[in-house]
Amino acid sequence: MKDHFSEGSDLYKKFRPRYPGEIFSRINAVIKDKHRALDCGTGNGQIAVELNPFFEEVYAIDISLQQISEADKINGIFYSLQPAEKTNFSDDFFNLIVAGQAAHWFNFNDFFRECHRLLVPGGILALIGYDLVRVNVEIDRVIDKFYHTILGPYWPPERKYVDAQYLDIPFPYPDLNFPPSEINCTWSFSEFVGYLNTWSSVKKFIREIGSNPLDKISKELQISWGKNEVHIIRFPVFSRIGQKPGY
């Protein structure tokens, strides 16, 4: 598992979007026993918090101490520093394993082998992610140039799995084909720019070039944003969700 988010973990917590509750309600509906859930690559614990009302115990793991230190500490959620590919949990321990916008950083063979070991028969594995942010035609045009042209060489190779909506990931179980969903946020211009600054490619550009790539589009982005103080920001959500055989 690769760590791209220890740097700027406070920004990550402040500006990263939160998944809609309907996703977790749908997952909850296909799980009979709700004893224990595992959130892999938990970051600041967003998904762990969402799972907390449904499960007796939620375990949340990450390799970034900085990210976990930003997580909300809530009864019933147990955080630990562990790679998703090799954990210290017992066999057949979890009814649900989730990875939100994280699975593409894992070693797939090792991660899926570990999930199969950890899940109870009939347990659910859910990989969730969200696609490139969308706002409107004018802003999207600027963001597309920023994403593909300016930052293209600075994206880690694993980003291709997000671009393909995880369809290229060798998912180990038959897909339950959950319907697509969408994250909706109402953001000001400064909040939108704050989110863009959490991108791993932006951080890599700054490290290698010494300047913020957002400077290259700041004027164009402000013009396309217009006079509106806020815009509705959309993130298309995709998932690969399946059930371990043997239930």
mmCIF file of C-alpha atoms in Angstrom:
data_model
loop_
_atom_site.group_PDB
_atom_site.id
_atom_site.type_symbol
_atom_site.label_atom_id
_atom_site.label_comp_id
_atom_site.label_asym_id
_atom_site.label_seq_id
_atom_site.Cartn_x
_atom_site.Cartn_y
_atom_site.Cartn_z
ATOM 1 C CA MET A 1 0.000 0.000 0.000
ATOM 2 C CA LYS A 2 1.357 3.414 -0.963
ATOM 3 C CA ASP A 3 1.144 6.520 1.205
ATOM 4 C CA HIS A 4 0.304 9.641 -0.813
ATOM 5 C CA PHE A 5 -1.684 11.499 1.814
ATOM 6 C CA SER A 6 0.290 11.874 5.042
ATOM 7 C CA GLU A 7 1.432 15.245 3.734
ATOM 8 C CA GLY A 8 -1.408 17.732 4.151
ATOM 9 C CA SER A 9 -3.606 15.392 6.179
ATOM 10 C CA ASP A 10 -5.354 18.391 7.760
ATOM 11 C CA LEU A 11 -6.372 19.653 4.300
ATOM 12 C CA TYR A 12 -7.512 16.160 3.389
ATOM 13 C CA LYS A 13 -9.922 16.068 6.310
ATOM 14 C CA LYS A 14 -11.203 19.580 5.649
ATOM 15 C CA PHE A 15 -11.758 19.404 1.896
ATOM 16 C CA ARG A 16 -12.255 15.799 0.818
ATOM 17 C CA PRO A 17 -15.900 15.010 -0.050
ATOM 18 C CA ARG A 18 -18.000 12.590 1.984
ATOM 19 C CA TYR A 19 -19.859 9.657 0.478
ATOM 20 C CA PRO A 20 -23.666 9.780 0.391
ATOM 21 C CA GLY A 21 -25.382 7.725 3.065
ATOM 22 C CA GLU A 22 -27.369 5.769 0.473
ATOM 23 C CA ILE A 23 -24.262 3.764 -0.423
ATOM 24 C CA PHE A 24 -23.873 2.455 3.101
ATOM 25 C CA SER A 25 -27.606 1.831 3.436
ATOM 26 C CA ARG A 26 -27.468 -0.360 0.315
ATOM 27 C CA ILE A 27 -24.453 -2.247 1.616
ATOM 28 C CA ASN A 28 -26.134 -2.638 4.999
ATOM 29 C CA ALA A 29 -29.196 -4.131 3.303
ATOM 30 C CA VAL A 30 -27.234 -7.097 1.885
ATOM 31 C CA ILE A 31 -25.438 -7.961 5.139
ATOM 32 C CA LYS A 32 -27.320 -10.198 7.557
ATOM 33 C CA ASP A 33 -24.955 -10.152 10.539
ATOM 34 C CA LYS A 34 -23.437 -6.814 11.491
ATOM 35 C CA HIS A 35 -20.844 -7.669 14.096
ATOM 36 C CA ARG A 36 -17.602 -6.281 12.693
ATOM 37 C CA ALA A 37 -16.585 -4.115 9.727
ATOM 38 C CA LEU A 38 -13.122 -3.147 8.483
ATOM 39 C CA ASP A 39 -12.310 0.143 6.746
ATOM 40 C CA CYS A 40 -9.050 -0.240 4.801
ATOM 41 C CA GLY A 41 -7.092 2.895 3.995
ATOM 42 C CA THR A 42 -9.383 4.768 6.347
ATOM 43 C CA GLY A 43 -7.509 8.069 6.117
ATOM 44 C CA ASN A 44 -9.259 10.385 8.553
ATOM 45 C CA GLY A 45 -12.002 7.844 9.221
ATOM 46 C CA GLN A 46 -14.801 9.161 7.012
ATOM 47 C CA ILE A 47 -16.145 5.737 6.077
ATOM 48 C CA ALA A 48 -15.561 4.281 9.544
ATOM 49 C CA VAL A 49 -17.823 6.977 10.974
ATOM 50 C CA GLU A 50 -20.512 6.160 8.391
ATOM 51 C CA LEU A 51 -20.356 2.451 9.249
ATOM 52 C CA ASN A 52 -20.416 2.989 13.001
ATOM 53 C CA PRO A 53 -24.240 3.121 13.409
ATOM 54 C CA PHE A 54 -24.676 -0.191 11.573
ATOM 55 C CA PHE A 55 -22.037 -2.388 13.230
ATOM 56 C CA GLU A 56 -21.189 -3.471 16.762
ATOM 57 C CA GLU A 57 -17.500 -2.796 16.071
ATOM 58 C CA VAL A 58 -15.721 -0.944 13.281
ATOM 59 C CA TYR A 59 -11.991 -1.370 12.755
ATOM 60 C CA ALA A 60 -10.181 1.242 10.676
ATOM 61 C CA ILE A 61 -6.635 0.842 9.389
ATOM 62 C CA ASP A 62 -4.157 2.989 7.497
ATOM 63 C CA ILE A 63 -0.395 3.264 7.079
ATOM 64 C CA SER A 64 -0.420 7.018 7.750
ATOM 65 C CA LEU A 65 -0.202 8.105 11.374
ATOM 66 C CA GLN A 66 -0.858 11.690 10.278
ATOM 67 C CA GLN A 67 -4.142 10.705 8.654
ATOM 68 C CA ILE A 68 -5.356 8.607 11.579
ATOM 69 C CA SER A 69 -4.452 11.385 14.013
ATOM 70 C CA GLU A 70 -7.008 13.563 12.195
ATOM 71 C CA ALA A 71 -9.789 10.969 12.617
ATOM 72 C CA ASP A 72 -12.754 11.559 14.910
ATOM 73 C CA LYS A 73 -12.459 9.262 17.921
ATOM 74 C CA ILE A 74 -15.872 7.663 18.443
ATOM 75 C CA ASN A 75 -16.946 4.771 20.660
ATOM 76 C CA GLY A 76 -17.035 1.550 18.684
ATOM 77 C CA ILE A 77 -14.356 2.585 16.161
ATOM 78 C CA PHE A 78 -10.880 1.120 16.657
ATOM 79 C CA TYR A 79 -8.025 2.677 14.684
ATOM 80 C CA SER A 80 -4.650 1.057 14.051
ATOM 81 C CA LEU A 81 -1.601 1.465 11.822
ATOM 82 C CA GLN A 82 -1.615 -1.527 9.482
ATOM 83 C CA PRO A 83 -1.243 -2.149 5.758
ATOM 84 C CA ALA A 84 -4.398 -3.466 4.125
ATOM 85 C CA GLU A 85 -2.456 -6.310 2.535
ATOM 86 C CA LYS A 86 -1.262 -7.840 5.826
ATOM 87 C CA THR A 87 -3.205 -7.322 9.041
ATOM 88 C CA ASN A 88 -3.122 -8.872 12.506
ATOM 89 C CA PHE A 89 -6.820 -9.805 12.603
ATOM 90 C CA SER A 90 -8.076 -13.376 12.940
ATOM 91 C CA ASP A 91 -9.491 -15.475 10.118
ATOM 92 C CA ASP A 92 -13.215 -15.109 9.363
ATOM 93 C CA PHE A 93 -13.388 -11.982 11.529
ATOM 94 C CA PHE A 94 -15.315 -9.420 9.476
ATOM 95 C CA ASN A 95 -18.798 -9.267 7.990
ATOM 96 C CA LEU A 96 -17.782 -6.334 5.784
ATOM 97 C CA ILE A 97 -14.536 -4.969 4.372
ATOM 98 C CA VAL A 98 -14.605 -1.545 2.704
ATOM 99 C CA ALA A 99 -11.986 0.541 0.936
ATOM 100 C CA GLY A 100 -13.020 4.052 -0.088
ATOM 101 C CA GLN A 101 -10.902 5.792 -2.757
ATOM 102 C CA ALA A 102 -8.030 3.621 -1.571
ATOM 103 C CA ALA A 103 -8.064 0.204 -3.260
ATOM 104 C CA HIS A 104 -6.048 1.389 -6.261
ATOM 105 C CA TRP A 105 -3.060 1.975 -3.952
ATOM 106 C CA PHE A 106 -3.041 -1.636 -2.732
ATOM 107 C CA ASN A 107 -1.185 -4.643 -4.081
ATOM 108 C CA PHE A 108 -4.237 -6.400 -5.495
ATOM 109 C CA ASN A 109 -3.100 -10.006 -5.113
ATOM 110 C CA ASP A 110 -2.036 -9.546 -1.501
ATOM 111 C CA PHE A 111 -5.056 -7.421 -0.594
ATOM 112 C CA PHE A 112 -7.655 -9.763 -2.049
ATOM 113 C CA ARG A 113 -5.961 -12.777 -0.472
ATOM 114 C CA GLU A 114 -6.103 -10.995 2.897
ATOM 115 C CA CYS A 115 -9.755 -10.030 2.399
ATOM 116 C CA HIS A 116 -10.667 -13.630 1.638
ATOM 117 C CA ARG A 117 -8.938 -14.703 4.849
ATOM 118 C CA LEU A 118 -10.614 -12.030 6.973
ATOM 119 C CA LEU A 119 -14.188 -12.208 5.667
ATOM 120 C CA VAL A 120 -16.702 -14.626 7.117
ATOM 121 C CA PRO A 121 -18.403 -16.851 4.542
ATOM 122 C CA GLY A 122 -21.001 -14.642 2.906
ATOM 123 C CA GLY A 123 -19.168 -11.489 3.980
ATOM 124 C CA ILE A 124 -19.154 -8.453 1.709
ATOM 125 C CA LEU A 125 -16.166 -6.774 0.071
ATOM 126 C CA ALA A 126 -16.866 -3.221 -1.117
ATOM 127 C CA LEU A 127 -14.466 -1.057 -3.101
ATOM 128 C CA ILE A 128 -15.816 2.460 -3.515
ATOM 129 C CA GLY A 129 -14.403 5.414 -5.397
ATOM 130 C CA TYR A 130 -15.347 8.672 -7.045
ATOM 131 C CA ASP A 131 -14.501 10.044 -10.457
ATOM 132 C CA LEU A 132 -13.167 13.417 -11.574
ATOM 133 C CA VAL A 133 -15.067 16.341 -10.068
ATOM 134 C CA ARG A 134 -17.775 17.949 -12.235
ATOM 135 C CA VAL A 135 -19.343 21.410 -11.885
ATOM 136 C CA ASN A 136 -20.481 22.919 -15.203
ATOM 137 C CA VAL A 137 -19.273 23.092 -18.799
ATOM 138 C CA GLU A 138 -16.970 26.084 -18.298
ATOM 139 C CA ILE A 139 -15.371 24.925 -15.053
ATOM 140 C CA ASP A 140 -15.131 21.316 -16.241
ATOM 141 C CA ARG A 141 -13.138 22.464 -19.276
ATOM 142 C CA VAL A 142 -10.559 24.127 -17.018
ATOM 143 C CA ILE A 143 -10.418 21.136 -14.675
ATOM 144 C CA ASP A 144 -9.989 18.697 -17.569
ATOM 145 C CA LYS A 145 -6.996 20.695 -18.848
ATOM 146 C CA PHE A 146 -5.565 20.837 -15.337
ATOM 147 C CA TYR A 147 -6.086 17.113 -14.740
ATOM 148 C CA HIS A 148 -4.899 15.745 -18.078
ATOM 149 C CA THR A 149 -2.474 18.277 -19.547
ATOM 150 C CA ILE A 150 -0.814 20.079 -16.644
ATOM 151 C CA LEU A 151 -0.863 17.269 -14.082
ATOM 152 C CA GLY A 152 -0.885 14.256 -16.401
ATOM 153 C CA PRO A 153 2.788 13.304 -15.879
ATOM 154 C CA TYR A 154 2.503 13.813 -12.123
ATOM 155 C CA TRP A 155 -0.285 11.349 -11.413
ATOM 156 C CA PRO A 156 0.847 8.031 -9.914
ATOM 157 C CA PRO A 157 0.295 5.137 -12.345
ATOM 158 C CA GLU A 158 -2.376 3.680 -10.037
ATOM 159 C CA ARG A 159 -4.646 6.613 -10.875
ATOM 160 C CA LYS A 160 -5.587 4.776 -14.075
ATOM 161 C CA TYR A 161 -7.781 2.453 -12.014
ATOM 162 C CA VAL A 162 -9.849 5.408 -10.809
ATOM 163 C CA ASP A 163 -10.152 6.720 -14.367
ATOM 164 C CA ALA A 164 -11.499 3.282 -15.355
ATOM 165 C CA GLN A 165 -13.912 3.310 -12.387
ATOM 166 C CA TYR A 166 -12.201 0.211 -10.942
ATOM 167 C CA LEU A 167 -13.385 -1.947 -13.848
ATOM 168 C CA ASP A 168 -9.760 -2.920 -14.549
ATOM 169 C CA ILE A 169 -9.204 -4.152 -10.998
ATOM 170 C CA PRO A 170 -9.187 -7.993 -10.814
ATOM 171 C CA PHE A 171 -12.086 -8.121 -8.358
ATOM 172 C CA PRO A 172 -12.252 -11.588 -6.770
ATOM 173 C CA TYR A 173 -16.020 -12.073 -6.355
ATOM 174 C CA PRO A 174 -19.068 -11.813 -8.640
ATOM 175 C CA ASP A 175 -20.120 -8.173 -8.754
ATOM 176 C CA LEU A 176 -23.440 -7.282 -7.113
ATOM 177 C CA ASN A 177 -23.751 -4.359 -9.558
ATOM 178 C CA PHE A 178 -24.915 -1.619 -7.230
ATOM 179 C CA PRO A 179 -26.430 1.360 -9.075
ATOM 180 C CA PRO A 180 -24.201 4.410 -9.565
ATOM 181 C CA SER A 181 -24.446 7.221 -7.075
ATOM 182 C CA GLU A 182 -23.169 10.763 -6.717
ATOM 183 C CA ILE A 183 -21.584 12.980 -4.097
ATOM 184 C CA ASN A 184 -23.014 16.493 -4.058
ATOM 185 C CA CYS A 185 -21.359 19.395 -2.247
ATOM 186 C CA THR A 186 -22.092 23.102 -2.141
ATOM 187 C CA TRP A 187 -18.703 24.779 -2.194
ATOM 188 C CA SER A 188 -17.275 28.258 -2.377
ATOM 189 C CA PHE A 189 -14.368 28.997 -4.696
ATOM 190 C CA SER A 190 -11.881 28.738 -1.832
ATOM 191 C CA GLU A 191 -13.290 25.355 -0.773
ATOM 192 C CA PHE A 192 -13.014 24.090 -4.346
ATOM 193 C CA VAL A 193 -9.395 25.210 -4.589
ATOM 194 C CA GLY A 194 -8.755 23.650 -1.174
ATOM 195 C CA TYR A 195 -9.986 20.324 -2.523
ATOM 196 C CA LEU A 196 -7.775 20.576 -5.618
ATOM 197 C CA ASN A 197 -4.786 21.125 -3.345
ATOM 198 C CA THR A 198 -5.357 17.672 -1.797
ATOM 199 C CA TRP A 199 -4.600 15.921 -5.105
ATOM 200 C CA SER A 200 -1.502 13.722 -4.914
ATOM 201 C CA SER A 201 -0.391 15.025 -8.323
ATOM 202 C CA VAL A 202 -0.467 18.623 -7.067
ATOM 203 C CA LYS A 203 1.782 17.669 -4.159
ATOM 204 C CA LYS A 204 4.185 15.850 -6.475
ATOM 205 C CA PHE A 205 4.295 18.834 -8.856
ATOM 206 C CA ILE A 206 5.146 21.157 -5.957
ATOM 207 C CA ARG A 207 7.895 18.820 -4.716
ATOM 208 C CA GLU A 208 9.496 18.462 -8.141
ATOM 209 C CA ILE A 209 8.924 21.885 -9.714
ATOM 210 C CA GLY A 210 8.812 24.098 -6.638
ATOM 211 C CA SER A 211 5.595 25.948 -7.479
ATOM 212 C CA ASN A 212 1.880 25.220 -7.187
ATOM 213 C CA PRO A 213 0.392 24.084 -10.520
ATOM 214 C CA LEU A 214 -2.881 25.782 -9.580
ATOM 215 C CA ASP A 215 -1.123 29.053 -10.365
ATOM 216 C CA LYS A 216 -1.281 28.026 -14.026
ATOM 217 C CA ILE A 217 -5.089 27.980 -14.039
ATOM 218 C CA SER A 218 -6.028 30.332 -11.192
ATOM 219 C CA LYS A 219 -7.155 33.239 -13.365
ATOM 220 C CA GLU A 220 -8.985 31.017 -15.848
ATOM 221 C CA LEU A 221 -10.647 29.098 -13.027
ATOM 222 C CA GLN A 222 -11.801 32.285 -11.313
ATOM 223 C CA ILE A 223 -13.316 33.588 -14.555
ATOM 224 C CA SER A 224 -15.128 30.314 -15.234
ATOM 225 C CA TRP A 225 -16.354 30.219 -11.632
ATOM 226 C CA GLY A 226 -18.142 33.518 -12.240
ATOM 227 C CA LYS A 227 -19.764 35.761 -9.699
ATOM 228 C CA ASN A 228 -21.642 32.993 -7.919
ATOM 229 C CA GLU A 229 -20.374 32.625 -4.383
ATOM 230 C CA VAL A 230 -21.035 28.872 -4.412
ATOM 231 C CA HIS A 231 -21.580 26.084 -6.921
ATOM 232 C CA ILE A 232 -22.988 22.568 -6.687
ATOM 233 C CA ILE A 233 -20.011 20.228 -6.967
ATOM 234 C CA ARG A 234 -20.596 16.668 -8.205
ATOM 235 C CA PHE A 235 -18.486 13.546 -7.892
ATOM 236 C CA PRO A 236 -19.748 10.457 -9.763
ATOM 237 C CA VAL A 237 -19.418 7.481 -7.402
ATOM 238 C CA PHE A 238 -18.576 3.968 -8.610
ATOM 239 C CA SER A 239 -18.142 0.673 -6.782
ATOM 240 C CA ARG A 240 -17.165 -2.973 -7.014
ATOM 241 C CA ILE A 241 -19.102 -4.920 -4.409
ATOM 242 C CA GLY A 242 -19.190 -8.683 -4.025
ATOM 243 C CA GLN A 243 -19.829 -11.506 -1.578
ATOM 244 C CA LYS A 244 -17.420 -14.157 -0.384
ATOM 245 C CA PRO A 245 -18.832 -17.600 -1.285
ATOM 246 C CA GLY A 246 -19.942 -20.096 1.284
ATOM 247 C CA TYR A 247 -22.890 -18.380 2.937
#
